[in-house]
mmCIF file with all atom_site columns, C-alpha atoms in Angstrom:
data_model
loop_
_atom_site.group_PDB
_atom_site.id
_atom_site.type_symbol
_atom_site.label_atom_id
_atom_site.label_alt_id
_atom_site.label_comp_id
_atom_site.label_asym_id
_atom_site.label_entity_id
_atom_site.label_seq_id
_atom_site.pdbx_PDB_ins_code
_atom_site.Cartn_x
_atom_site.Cartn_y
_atom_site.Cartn_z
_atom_site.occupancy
_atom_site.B_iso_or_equiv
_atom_site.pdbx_formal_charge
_atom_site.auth_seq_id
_atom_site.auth_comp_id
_atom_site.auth_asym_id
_atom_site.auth_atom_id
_atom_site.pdbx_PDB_model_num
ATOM 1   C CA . UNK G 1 1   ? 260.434 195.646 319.320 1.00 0.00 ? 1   UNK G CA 1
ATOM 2   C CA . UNK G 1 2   ? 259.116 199.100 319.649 1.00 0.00 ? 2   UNK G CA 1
ATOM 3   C CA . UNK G 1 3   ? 257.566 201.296 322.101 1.00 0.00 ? 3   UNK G CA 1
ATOM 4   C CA . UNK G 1 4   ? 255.077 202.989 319.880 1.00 0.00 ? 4   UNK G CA 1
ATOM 5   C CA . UNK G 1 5   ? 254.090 205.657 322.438 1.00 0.00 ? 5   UNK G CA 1
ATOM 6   C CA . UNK G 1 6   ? 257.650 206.593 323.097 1.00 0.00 ? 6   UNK G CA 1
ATOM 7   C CA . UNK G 1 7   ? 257.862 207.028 318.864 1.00 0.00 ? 7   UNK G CA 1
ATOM 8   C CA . UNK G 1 8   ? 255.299 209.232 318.578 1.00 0.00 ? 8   UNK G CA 1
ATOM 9   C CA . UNK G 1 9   ? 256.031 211.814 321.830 1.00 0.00 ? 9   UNK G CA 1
ATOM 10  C CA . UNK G 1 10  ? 259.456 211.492 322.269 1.00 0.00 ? 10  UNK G CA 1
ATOM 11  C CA . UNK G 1 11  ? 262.227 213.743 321.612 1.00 0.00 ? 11  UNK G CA 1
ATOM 12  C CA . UNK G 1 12  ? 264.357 213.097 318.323 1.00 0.00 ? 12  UNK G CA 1
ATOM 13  C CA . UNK G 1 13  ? 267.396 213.994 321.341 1.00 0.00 ? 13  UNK G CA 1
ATOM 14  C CA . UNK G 1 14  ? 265.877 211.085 322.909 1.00 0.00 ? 14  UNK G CA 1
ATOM 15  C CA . UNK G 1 15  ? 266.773 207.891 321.376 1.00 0.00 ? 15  UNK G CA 1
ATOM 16  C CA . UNK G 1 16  ? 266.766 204.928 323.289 1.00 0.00 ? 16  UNK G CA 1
ATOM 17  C CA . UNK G 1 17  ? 266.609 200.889 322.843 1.00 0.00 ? 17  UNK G CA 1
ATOM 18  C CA . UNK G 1 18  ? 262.950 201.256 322.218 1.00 0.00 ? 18  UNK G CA 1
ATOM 19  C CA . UNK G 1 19  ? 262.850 204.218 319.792 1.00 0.00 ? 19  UNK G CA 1
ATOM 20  C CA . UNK G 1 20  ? 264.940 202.658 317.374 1.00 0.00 ? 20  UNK G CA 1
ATOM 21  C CA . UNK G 1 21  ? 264.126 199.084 317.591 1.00 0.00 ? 21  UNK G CA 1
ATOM 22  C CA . UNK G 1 22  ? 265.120 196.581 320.400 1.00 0.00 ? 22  UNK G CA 1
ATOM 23  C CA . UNK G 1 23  ? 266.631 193.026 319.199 1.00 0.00 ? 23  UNK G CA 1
ATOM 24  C CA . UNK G 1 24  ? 268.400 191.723 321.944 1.00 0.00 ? 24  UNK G CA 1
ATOM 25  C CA . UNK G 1 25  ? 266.082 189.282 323.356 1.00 0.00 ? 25  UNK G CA 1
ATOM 26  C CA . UNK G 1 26  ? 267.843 188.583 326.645 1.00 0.00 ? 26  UNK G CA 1
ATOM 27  C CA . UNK G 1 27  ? 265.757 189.595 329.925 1.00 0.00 ? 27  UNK G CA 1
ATOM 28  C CA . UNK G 1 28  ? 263.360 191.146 327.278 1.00 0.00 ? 28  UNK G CA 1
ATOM 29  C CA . UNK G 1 29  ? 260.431 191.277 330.520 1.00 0.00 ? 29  UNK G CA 1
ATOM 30  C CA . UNK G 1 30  ? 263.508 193.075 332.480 1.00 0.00 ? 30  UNK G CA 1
ATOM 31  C CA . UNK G 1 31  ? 263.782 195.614 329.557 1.00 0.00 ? 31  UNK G CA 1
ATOM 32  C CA . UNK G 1 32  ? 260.423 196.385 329.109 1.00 0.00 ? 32  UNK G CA 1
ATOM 33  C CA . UNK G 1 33  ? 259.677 197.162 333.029 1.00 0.00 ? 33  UNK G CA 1
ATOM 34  C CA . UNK G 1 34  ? 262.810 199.566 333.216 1.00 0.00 ? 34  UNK G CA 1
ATOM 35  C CA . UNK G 1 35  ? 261.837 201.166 330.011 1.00 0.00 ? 35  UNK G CA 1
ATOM 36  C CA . UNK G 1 36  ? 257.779 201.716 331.400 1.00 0.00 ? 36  UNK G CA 1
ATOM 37  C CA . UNK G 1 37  ? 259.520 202.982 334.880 1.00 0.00 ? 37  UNK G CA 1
ATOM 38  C CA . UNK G 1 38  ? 261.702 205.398 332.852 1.00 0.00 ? 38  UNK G CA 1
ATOM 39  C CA . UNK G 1 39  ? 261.173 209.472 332.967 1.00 0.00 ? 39  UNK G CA 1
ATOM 40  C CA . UNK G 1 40  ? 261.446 209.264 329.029 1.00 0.00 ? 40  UNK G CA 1
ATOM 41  C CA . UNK G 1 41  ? 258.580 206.943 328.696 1.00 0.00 ? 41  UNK G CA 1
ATOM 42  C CA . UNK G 1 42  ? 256.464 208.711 331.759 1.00 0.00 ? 42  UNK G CA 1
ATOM 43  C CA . UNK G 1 43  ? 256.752 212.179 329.643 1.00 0.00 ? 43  UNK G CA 1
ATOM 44  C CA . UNK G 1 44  ? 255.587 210.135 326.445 1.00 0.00 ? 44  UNK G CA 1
ATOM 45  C CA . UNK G 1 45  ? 252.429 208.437 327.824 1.00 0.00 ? 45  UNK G CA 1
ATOM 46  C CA . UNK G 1 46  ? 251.404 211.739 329.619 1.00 0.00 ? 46  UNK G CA 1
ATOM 47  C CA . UNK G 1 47  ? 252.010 213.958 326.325 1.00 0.00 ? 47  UNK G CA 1
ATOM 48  C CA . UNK G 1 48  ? 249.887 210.634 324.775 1.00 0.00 ? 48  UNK G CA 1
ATOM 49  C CA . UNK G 1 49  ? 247.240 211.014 327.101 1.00 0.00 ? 49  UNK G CA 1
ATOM 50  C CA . UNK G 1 50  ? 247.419 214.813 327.470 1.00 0.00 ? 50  UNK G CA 1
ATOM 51  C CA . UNK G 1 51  ? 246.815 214.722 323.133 1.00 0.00 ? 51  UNK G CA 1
ATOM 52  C CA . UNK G 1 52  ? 244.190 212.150 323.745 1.00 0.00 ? 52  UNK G CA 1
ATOM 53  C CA . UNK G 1 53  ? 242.067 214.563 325.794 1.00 0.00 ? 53  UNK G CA 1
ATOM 54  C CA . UNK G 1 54  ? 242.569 217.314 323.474 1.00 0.00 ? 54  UNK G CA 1
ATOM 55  C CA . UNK G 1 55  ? 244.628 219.066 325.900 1.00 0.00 ? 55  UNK G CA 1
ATOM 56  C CA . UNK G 1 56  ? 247.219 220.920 324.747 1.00 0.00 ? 56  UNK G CA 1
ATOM 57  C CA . UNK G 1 57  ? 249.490 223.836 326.379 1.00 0.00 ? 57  UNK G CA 1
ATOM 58  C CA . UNK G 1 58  ? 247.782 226.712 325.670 1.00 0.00 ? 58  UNK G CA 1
ATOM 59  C CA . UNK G 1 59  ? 243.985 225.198 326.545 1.00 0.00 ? 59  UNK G CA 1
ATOM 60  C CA . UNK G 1 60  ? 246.070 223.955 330.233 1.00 0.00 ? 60  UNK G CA 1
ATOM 61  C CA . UNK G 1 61  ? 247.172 227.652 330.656 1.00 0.00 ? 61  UNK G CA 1
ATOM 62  C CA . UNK G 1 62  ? 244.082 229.225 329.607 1.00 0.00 ? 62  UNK G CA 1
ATOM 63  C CA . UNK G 1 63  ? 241.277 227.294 330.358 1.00 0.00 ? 63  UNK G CA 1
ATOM 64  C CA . UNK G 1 64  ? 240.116 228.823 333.360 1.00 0.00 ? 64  UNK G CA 1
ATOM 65  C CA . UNK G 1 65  ? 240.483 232.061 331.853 1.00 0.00 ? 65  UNK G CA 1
ATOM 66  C CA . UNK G 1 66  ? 238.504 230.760 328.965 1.00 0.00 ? 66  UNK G CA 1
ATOM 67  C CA . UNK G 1 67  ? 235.476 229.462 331.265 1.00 0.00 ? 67  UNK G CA 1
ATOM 68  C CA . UNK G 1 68  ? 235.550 233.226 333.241 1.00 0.00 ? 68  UNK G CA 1
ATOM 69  C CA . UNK G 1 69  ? 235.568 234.854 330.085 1.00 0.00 ? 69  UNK G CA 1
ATOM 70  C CA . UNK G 1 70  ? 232.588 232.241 329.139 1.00 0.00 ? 70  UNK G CA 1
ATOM 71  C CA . UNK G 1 71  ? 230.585 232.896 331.966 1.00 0.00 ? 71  UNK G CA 1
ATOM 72  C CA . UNK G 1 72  ? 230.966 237.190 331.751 1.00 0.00 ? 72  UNK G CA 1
ATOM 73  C CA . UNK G 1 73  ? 229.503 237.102 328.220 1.00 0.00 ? 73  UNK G CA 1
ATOM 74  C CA . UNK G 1 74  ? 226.898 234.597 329.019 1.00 0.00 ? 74  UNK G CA 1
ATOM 75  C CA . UNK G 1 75  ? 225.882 237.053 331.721 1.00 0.00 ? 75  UNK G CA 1
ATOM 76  C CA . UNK G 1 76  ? 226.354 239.892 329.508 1.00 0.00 ? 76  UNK G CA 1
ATOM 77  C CA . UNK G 1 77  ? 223.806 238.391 327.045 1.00 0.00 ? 77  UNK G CA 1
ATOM 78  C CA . UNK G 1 78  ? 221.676 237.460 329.663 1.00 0.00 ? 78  UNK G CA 1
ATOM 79  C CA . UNK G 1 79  ? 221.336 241.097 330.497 1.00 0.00 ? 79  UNK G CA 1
ATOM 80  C CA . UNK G 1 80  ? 221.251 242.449 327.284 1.00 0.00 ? 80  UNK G CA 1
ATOM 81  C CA . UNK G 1 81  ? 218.061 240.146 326.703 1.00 0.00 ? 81  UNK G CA 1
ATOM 82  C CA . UNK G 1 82  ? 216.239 241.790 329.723 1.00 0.00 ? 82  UNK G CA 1
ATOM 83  C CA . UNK G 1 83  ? 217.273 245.142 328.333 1.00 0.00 ? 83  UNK G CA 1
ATOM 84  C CA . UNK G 1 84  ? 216.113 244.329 324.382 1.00 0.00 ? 84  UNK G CA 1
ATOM 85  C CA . UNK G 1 85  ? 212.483 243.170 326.635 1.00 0.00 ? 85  UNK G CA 1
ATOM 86  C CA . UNK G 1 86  ? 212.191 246.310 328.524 1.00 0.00 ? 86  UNK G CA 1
ATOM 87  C CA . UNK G 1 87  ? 212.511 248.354 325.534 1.00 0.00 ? 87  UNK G CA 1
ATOM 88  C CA . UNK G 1 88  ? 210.121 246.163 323.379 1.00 0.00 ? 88  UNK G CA 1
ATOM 89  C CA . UNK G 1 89  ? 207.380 246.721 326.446 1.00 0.00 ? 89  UNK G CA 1
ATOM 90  C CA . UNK G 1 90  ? 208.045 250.317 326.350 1.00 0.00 ? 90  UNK G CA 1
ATOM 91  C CA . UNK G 1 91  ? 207.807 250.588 323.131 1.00 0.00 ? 91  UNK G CA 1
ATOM 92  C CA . UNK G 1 92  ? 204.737 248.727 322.624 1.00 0.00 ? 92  UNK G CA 1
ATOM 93  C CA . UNK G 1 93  ? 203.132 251.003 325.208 1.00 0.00 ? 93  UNK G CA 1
ATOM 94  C CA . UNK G 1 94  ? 204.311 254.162 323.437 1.00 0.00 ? 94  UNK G CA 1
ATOM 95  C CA . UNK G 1 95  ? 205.634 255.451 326.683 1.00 0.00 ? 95  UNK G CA 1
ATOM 96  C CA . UNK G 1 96  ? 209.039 257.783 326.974 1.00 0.00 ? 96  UNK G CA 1
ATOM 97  C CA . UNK G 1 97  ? 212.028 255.430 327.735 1.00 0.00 ? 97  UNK G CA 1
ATOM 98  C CA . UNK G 1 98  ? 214.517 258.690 329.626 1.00 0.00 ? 98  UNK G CA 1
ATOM 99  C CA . UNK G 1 99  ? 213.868 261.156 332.543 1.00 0.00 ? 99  UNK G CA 1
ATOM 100 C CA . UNK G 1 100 ? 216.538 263.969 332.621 1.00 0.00 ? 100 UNK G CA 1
ATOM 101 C CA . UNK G 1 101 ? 217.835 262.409 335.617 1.00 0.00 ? 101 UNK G CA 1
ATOM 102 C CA . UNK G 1 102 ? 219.310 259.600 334.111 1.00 0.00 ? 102 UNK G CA 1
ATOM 103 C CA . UNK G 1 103 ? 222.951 259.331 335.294 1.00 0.00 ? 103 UNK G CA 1
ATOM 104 C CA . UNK G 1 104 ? 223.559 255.641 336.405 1.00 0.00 ? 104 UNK G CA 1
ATOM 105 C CA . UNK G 1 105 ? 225.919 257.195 339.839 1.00 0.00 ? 105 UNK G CA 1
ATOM 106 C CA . UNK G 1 106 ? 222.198 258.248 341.044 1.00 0.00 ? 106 UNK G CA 1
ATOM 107 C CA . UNK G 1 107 ? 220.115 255.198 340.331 1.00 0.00 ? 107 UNK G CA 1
ATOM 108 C CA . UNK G 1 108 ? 220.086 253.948 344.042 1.00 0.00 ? 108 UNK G CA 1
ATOM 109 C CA . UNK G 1 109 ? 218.222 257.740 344.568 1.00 0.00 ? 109 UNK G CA 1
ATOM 110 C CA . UNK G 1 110 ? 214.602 257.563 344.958 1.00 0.00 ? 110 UNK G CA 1
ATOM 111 C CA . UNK G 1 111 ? 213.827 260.486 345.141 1.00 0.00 ? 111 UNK G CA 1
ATOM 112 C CA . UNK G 1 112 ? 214.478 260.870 341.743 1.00 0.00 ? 112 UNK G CA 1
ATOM 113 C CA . UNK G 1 113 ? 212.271 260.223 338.322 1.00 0.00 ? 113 UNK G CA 1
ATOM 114 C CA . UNK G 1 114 ? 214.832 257.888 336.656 1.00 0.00 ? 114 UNK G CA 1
ATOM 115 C CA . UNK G 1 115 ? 212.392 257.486 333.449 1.00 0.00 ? 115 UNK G CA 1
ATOM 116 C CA . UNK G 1 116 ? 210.339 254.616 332.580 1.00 0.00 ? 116 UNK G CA 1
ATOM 117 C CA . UNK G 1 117 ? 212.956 252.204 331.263 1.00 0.00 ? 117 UNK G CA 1
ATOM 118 C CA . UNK G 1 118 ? 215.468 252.905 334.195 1.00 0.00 ? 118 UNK G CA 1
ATOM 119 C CA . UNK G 1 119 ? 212.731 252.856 336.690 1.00 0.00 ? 119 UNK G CA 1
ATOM 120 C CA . UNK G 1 120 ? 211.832 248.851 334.718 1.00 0.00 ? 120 UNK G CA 1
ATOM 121 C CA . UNK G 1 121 ? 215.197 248.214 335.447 1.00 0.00 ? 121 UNK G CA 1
ATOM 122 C CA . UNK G 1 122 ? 215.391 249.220 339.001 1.00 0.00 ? 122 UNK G CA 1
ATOM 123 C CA . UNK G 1 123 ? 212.239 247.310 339.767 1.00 0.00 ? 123 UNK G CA 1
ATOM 124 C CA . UNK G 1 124 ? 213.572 244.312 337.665 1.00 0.00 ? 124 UNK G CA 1
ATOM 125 C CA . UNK G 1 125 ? 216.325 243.926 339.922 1.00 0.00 ? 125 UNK G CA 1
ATOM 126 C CA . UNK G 1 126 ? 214.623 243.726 343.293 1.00 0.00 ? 126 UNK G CA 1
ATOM 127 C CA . UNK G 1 127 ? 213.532 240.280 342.008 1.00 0.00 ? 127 UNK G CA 1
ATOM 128 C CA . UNK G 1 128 ? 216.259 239.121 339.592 1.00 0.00 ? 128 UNK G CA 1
ATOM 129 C CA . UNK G 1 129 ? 219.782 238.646 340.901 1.00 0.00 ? 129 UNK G CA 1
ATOM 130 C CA . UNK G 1 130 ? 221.450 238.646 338.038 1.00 0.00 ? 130 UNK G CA 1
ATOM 131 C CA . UNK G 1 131 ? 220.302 242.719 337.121 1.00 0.00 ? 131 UNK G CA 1
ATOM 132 C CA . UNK G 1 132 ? 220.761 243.524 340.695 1.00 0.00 ? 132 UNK G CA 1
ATOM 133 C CA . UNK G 1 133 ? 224.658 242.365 340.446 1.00 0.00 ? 133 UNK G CA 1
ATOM 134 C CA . UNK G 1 134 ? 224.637 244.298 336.960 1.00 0.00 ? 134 UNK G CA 1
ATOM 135 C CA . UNK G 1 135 ? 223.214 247.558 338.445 1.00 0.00 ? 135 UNK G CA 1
ATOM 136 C CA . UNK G 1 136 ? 224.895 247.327 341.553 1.00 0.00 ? 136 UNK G CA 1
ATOM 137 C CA . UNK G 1 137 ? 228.459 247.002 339.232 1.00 0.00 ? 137 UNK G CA 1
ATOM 138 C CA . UNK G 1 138 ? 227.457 249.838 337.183 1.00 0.00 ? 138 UNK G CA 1
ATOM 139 C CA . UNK G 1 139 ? 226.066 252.370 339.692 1.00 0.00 ? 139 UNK G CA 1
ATOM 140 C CA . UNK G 1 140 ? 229.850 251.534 341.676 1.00 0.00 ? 140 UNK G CA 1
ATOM 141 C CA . UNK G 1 141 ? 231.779 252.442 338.358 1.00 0.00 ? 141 UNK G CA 1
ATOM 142 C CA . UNK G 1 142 ? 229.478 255.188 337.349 1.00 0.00 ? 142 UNK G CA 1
ATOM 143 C CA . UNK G 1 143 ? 230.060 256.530 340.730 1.00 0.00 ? 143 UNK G CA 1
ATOM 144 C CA . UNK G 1 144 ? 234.050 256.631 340.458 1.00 0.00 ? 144 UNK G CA 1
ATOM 145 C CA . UNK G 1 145 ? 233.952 257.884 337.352 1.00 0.00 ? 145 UNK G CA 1
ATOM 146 C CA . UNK G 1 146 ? 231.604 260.512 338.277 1.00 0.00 ? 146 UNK G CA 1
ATOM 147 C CA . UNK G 1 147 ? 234.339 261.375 341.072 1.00 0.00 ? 147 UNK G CA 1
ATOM 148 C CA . UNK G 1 148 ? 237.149 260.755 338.738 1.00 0.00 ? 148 UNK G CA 1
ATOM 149 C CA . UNK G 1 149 ? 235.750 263.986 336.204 1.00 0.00 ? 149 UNK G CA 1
ATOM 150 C CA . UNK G 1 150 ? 234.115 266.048 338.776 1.00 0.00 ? 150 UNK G CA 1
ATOM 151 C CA . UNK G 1 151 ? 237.876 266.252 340.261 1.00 0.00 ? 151 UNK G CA 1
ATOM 152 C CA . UNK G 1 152 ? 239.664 266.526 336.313 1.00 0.00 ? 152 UNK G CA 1
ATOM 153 C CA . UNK G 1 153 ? 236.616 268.472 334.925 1.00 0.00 ? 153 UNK G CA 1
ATOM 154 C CA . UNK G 1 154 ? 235.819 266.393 332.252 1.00 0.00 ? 154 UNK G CA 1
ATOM 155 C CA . UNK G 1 155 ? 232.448 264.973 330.873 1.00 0.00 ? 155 UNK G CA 1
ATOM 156 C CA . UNK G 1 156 ? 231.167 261.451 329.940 1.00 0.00 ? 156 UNK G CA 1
ATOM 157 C CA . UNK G 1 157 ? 231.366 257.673 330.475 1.00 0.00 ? 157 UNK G CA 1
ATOM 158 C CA . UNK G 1 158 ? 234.655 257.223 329.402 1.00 0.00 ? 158 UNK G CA 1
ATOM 159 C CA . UNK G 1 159 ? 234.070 253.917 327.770 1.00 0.00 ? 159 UNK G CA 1
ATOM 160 C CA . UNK G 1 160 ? 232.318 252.111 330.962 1.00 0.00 ? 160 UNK G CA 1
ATOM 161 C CA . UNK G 1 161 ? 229.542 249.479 328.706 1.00 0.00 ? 161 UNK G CA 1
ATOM 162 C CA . UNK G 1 162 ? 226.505 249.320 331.309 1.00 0.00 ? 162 UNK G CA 1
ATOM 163 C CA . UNK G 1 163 ? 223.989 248.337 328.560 1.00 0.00 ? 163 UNK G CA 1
ATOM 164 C CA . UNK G 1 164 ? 221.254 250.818 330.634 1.00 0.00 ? 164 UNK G CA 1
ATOM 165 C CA . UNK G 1 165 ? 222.444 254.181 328.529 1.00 0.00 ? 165 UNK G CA 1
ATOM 166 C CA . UNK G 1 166 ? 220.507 255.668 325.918 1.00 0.00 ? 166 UNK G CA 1
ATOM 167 C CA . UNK G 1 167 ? 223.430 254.983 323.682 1.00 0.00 ? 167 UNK G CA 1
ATOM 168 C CA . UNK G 1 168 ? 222.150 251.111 324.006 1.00 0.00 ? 168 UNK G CA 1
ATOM 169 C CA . UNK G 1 169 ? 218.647 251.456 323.682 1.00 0.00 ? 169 UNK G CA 1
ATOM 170 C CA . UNK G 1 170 ? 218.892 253.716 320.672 1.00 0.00 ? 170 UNK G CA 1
ATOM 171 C CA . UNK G 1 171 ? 220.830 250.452 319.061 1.00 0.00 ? 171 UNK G CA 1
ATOM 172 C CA . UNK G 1 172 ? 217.909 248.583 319.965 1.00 0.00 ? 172 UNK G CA 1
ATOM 173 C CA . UNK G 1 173 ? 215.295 250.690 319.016 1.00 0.00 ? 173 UNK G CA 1
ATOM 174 C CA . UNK G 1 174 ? 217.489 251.029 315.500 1.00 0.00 ? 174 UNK G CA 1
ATOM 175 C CA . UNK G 1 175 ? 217.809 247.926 314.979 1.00 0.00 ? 175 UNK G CA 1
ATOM 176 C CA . UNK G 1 176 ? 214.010 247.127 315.889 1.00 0.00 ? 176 UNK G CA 1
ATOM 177 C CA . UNK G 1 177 ? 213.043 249.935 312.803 1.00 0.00 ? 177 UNK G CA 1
ATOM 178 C CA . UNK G 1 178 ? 215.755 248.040 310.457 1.00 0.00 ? 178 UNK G CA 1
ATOM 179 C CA . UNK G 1 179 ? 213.651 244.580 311.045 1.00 0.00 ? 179 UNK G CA 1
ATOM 180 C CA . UNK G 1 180 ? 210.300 245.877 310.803 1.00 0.00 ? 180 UNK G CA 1
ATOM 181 C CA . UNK G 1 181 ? 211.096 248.268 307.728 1.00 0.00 ? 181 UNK G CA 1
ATOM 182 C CA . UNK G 1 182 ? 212.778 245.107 306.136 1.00 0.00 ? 182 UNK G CA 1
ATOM 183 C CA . UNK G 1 183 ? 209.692 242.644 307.026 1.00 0.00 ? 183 UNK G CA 1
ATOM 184 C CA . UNK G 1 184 ? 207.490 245.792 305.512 1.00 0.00 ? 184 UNK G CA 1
ATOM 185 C CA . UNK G 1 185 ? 209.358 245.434 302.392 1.00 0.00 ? 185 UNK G CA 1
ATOM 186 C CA . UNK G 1 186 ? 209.074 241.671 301.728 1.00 0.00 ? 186 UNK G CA 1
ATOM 187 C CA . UNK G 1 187 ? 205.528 241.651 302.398 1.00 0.00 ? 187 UNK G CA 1
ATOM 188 C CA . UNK G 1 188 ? 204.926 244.169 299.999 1.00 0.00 ? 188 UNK G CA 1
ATOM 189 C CA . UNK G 1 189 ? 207.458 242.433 297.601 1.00 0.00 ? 189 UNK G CA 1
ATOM 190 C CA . UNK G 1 190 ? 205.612 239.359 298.031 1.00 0.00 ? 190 UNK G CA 1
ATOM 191 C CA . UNK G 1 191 ? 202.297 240.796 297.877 1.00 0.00 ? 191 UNK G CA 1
ATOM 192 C CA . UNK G 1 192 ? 203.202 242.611 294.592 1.00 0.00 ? 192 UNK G CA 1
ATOM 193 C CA . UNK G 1 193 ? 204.193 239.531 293.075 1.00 0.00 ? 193 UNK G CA 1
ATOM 194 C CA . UNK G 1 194 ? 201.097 237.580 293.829 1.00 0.00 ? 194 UNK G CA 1
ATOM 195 C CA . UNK G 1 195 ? 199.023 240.896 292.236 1.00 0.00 ? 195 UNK G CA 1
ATOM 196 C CA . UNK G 1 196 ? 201.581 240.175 288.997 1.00 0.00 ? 196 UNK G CA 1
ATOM 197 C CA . UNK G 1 197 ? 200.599 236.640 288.525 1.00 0.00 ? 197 UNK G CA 1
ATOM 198 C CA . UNK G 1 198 ? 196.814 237.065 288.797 1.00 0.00 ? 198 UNK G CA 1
ATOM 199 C CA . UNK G 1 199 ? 194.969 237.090 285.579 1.00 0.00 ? 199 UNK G CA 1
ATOM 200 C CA . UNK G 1 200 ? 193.292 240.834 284.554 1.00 0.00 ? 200 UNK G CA 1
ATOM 201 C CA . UNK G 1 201 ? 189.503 240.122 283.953 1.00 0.00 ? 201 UNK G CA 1
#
């Protein structure tokens, strides 16, 4: 008699009377309850169940780390979608997108002419939770760095990703011209095909 669990998850080390095959039939019921009660088999049947879940070591350590790092980019895209809509209205109204005043440390100013796609934003996130946490978050950071190089005397965003500079909304706009030149192309393509195929009277 085997244990089967206790073969599959067990040590090689850890070789008992029902690893290798028990024959001694005498208080067999005895055997079998000291063997379930034993740490060896306990470790088995939770490594069994553990591997029946899908659960393995790394996915117990990390999994909470995973579903953070889940949530941040599903927030991230969430406000990234907002942005890629402010610019398309914007755009469609052939309106300017920047203000020279468009440094994100001064976007809780106003007093100041942020420009029409920072000014979207600001009113966007009166109503909408989700791009008041994101401006809130950004204007903080923007705000120590702005401390950070007005005390070292250097320039820039050192690397902070806000998705509100003109950095990202030139990538949209970009990518907007790429799309439209490419659906230009095919409908021409398509429409020159159609003039090949017609008969000349």
């Amino acid at each position: 008699m085997f244990c089967t669990v206790c073969l599959a998850y067990s040590k090689a080390s850890e070789s008992n009377a029902f690893t290798d095959g028990m024959n001694d039939w005498k208080h067999v019921h005895q055997r079998i309850e000291e063997h379930e009660s034993s740490k060896h088999h306990c470790r088995s049947v939770e490594a069994h169940i553990m591997s029946s879940n899908d659960k393995d070591g790394y996915s117990l350590l990390f999994s909470n780390q995973k579903n953070v790092r889940a949530a941040q980019v599903k927030e991230k895209r969430q406000v990234l979608e907002r942005v890629i809509e402010i610019v398309k209205l914007i755009g469609k109204r052939g309106l300017s997108y920047r203000s020279i005043n468009d440094a994100a440390y001064c976007l809780d100013n106003v007093n100041i002419d942020h420009g029409n796609f920072l000014e979207i934003l600001i009113l966007l996130s009166k109503f909408d939770p989700l791009m008041k946490n994101h401006l809130d978050i950004v204007m903080e950071k923007s705000k120590q760095r702005h401390v950070t190089c007005a005390a070292s005397g250097t320039k820039g965003r050192g690397g902070l990703v806000t998705f509100i500079s003109s950095t990202t909304v030139n990538y949209v706009i970009e990518s907007a011209r790429r799309m439209i030149k490419a659906s230009i192309a095919d409908e021409i393509q398509r429409k020159g095909s159609m003039l090949d195929c017609n008969p000349i009277c």
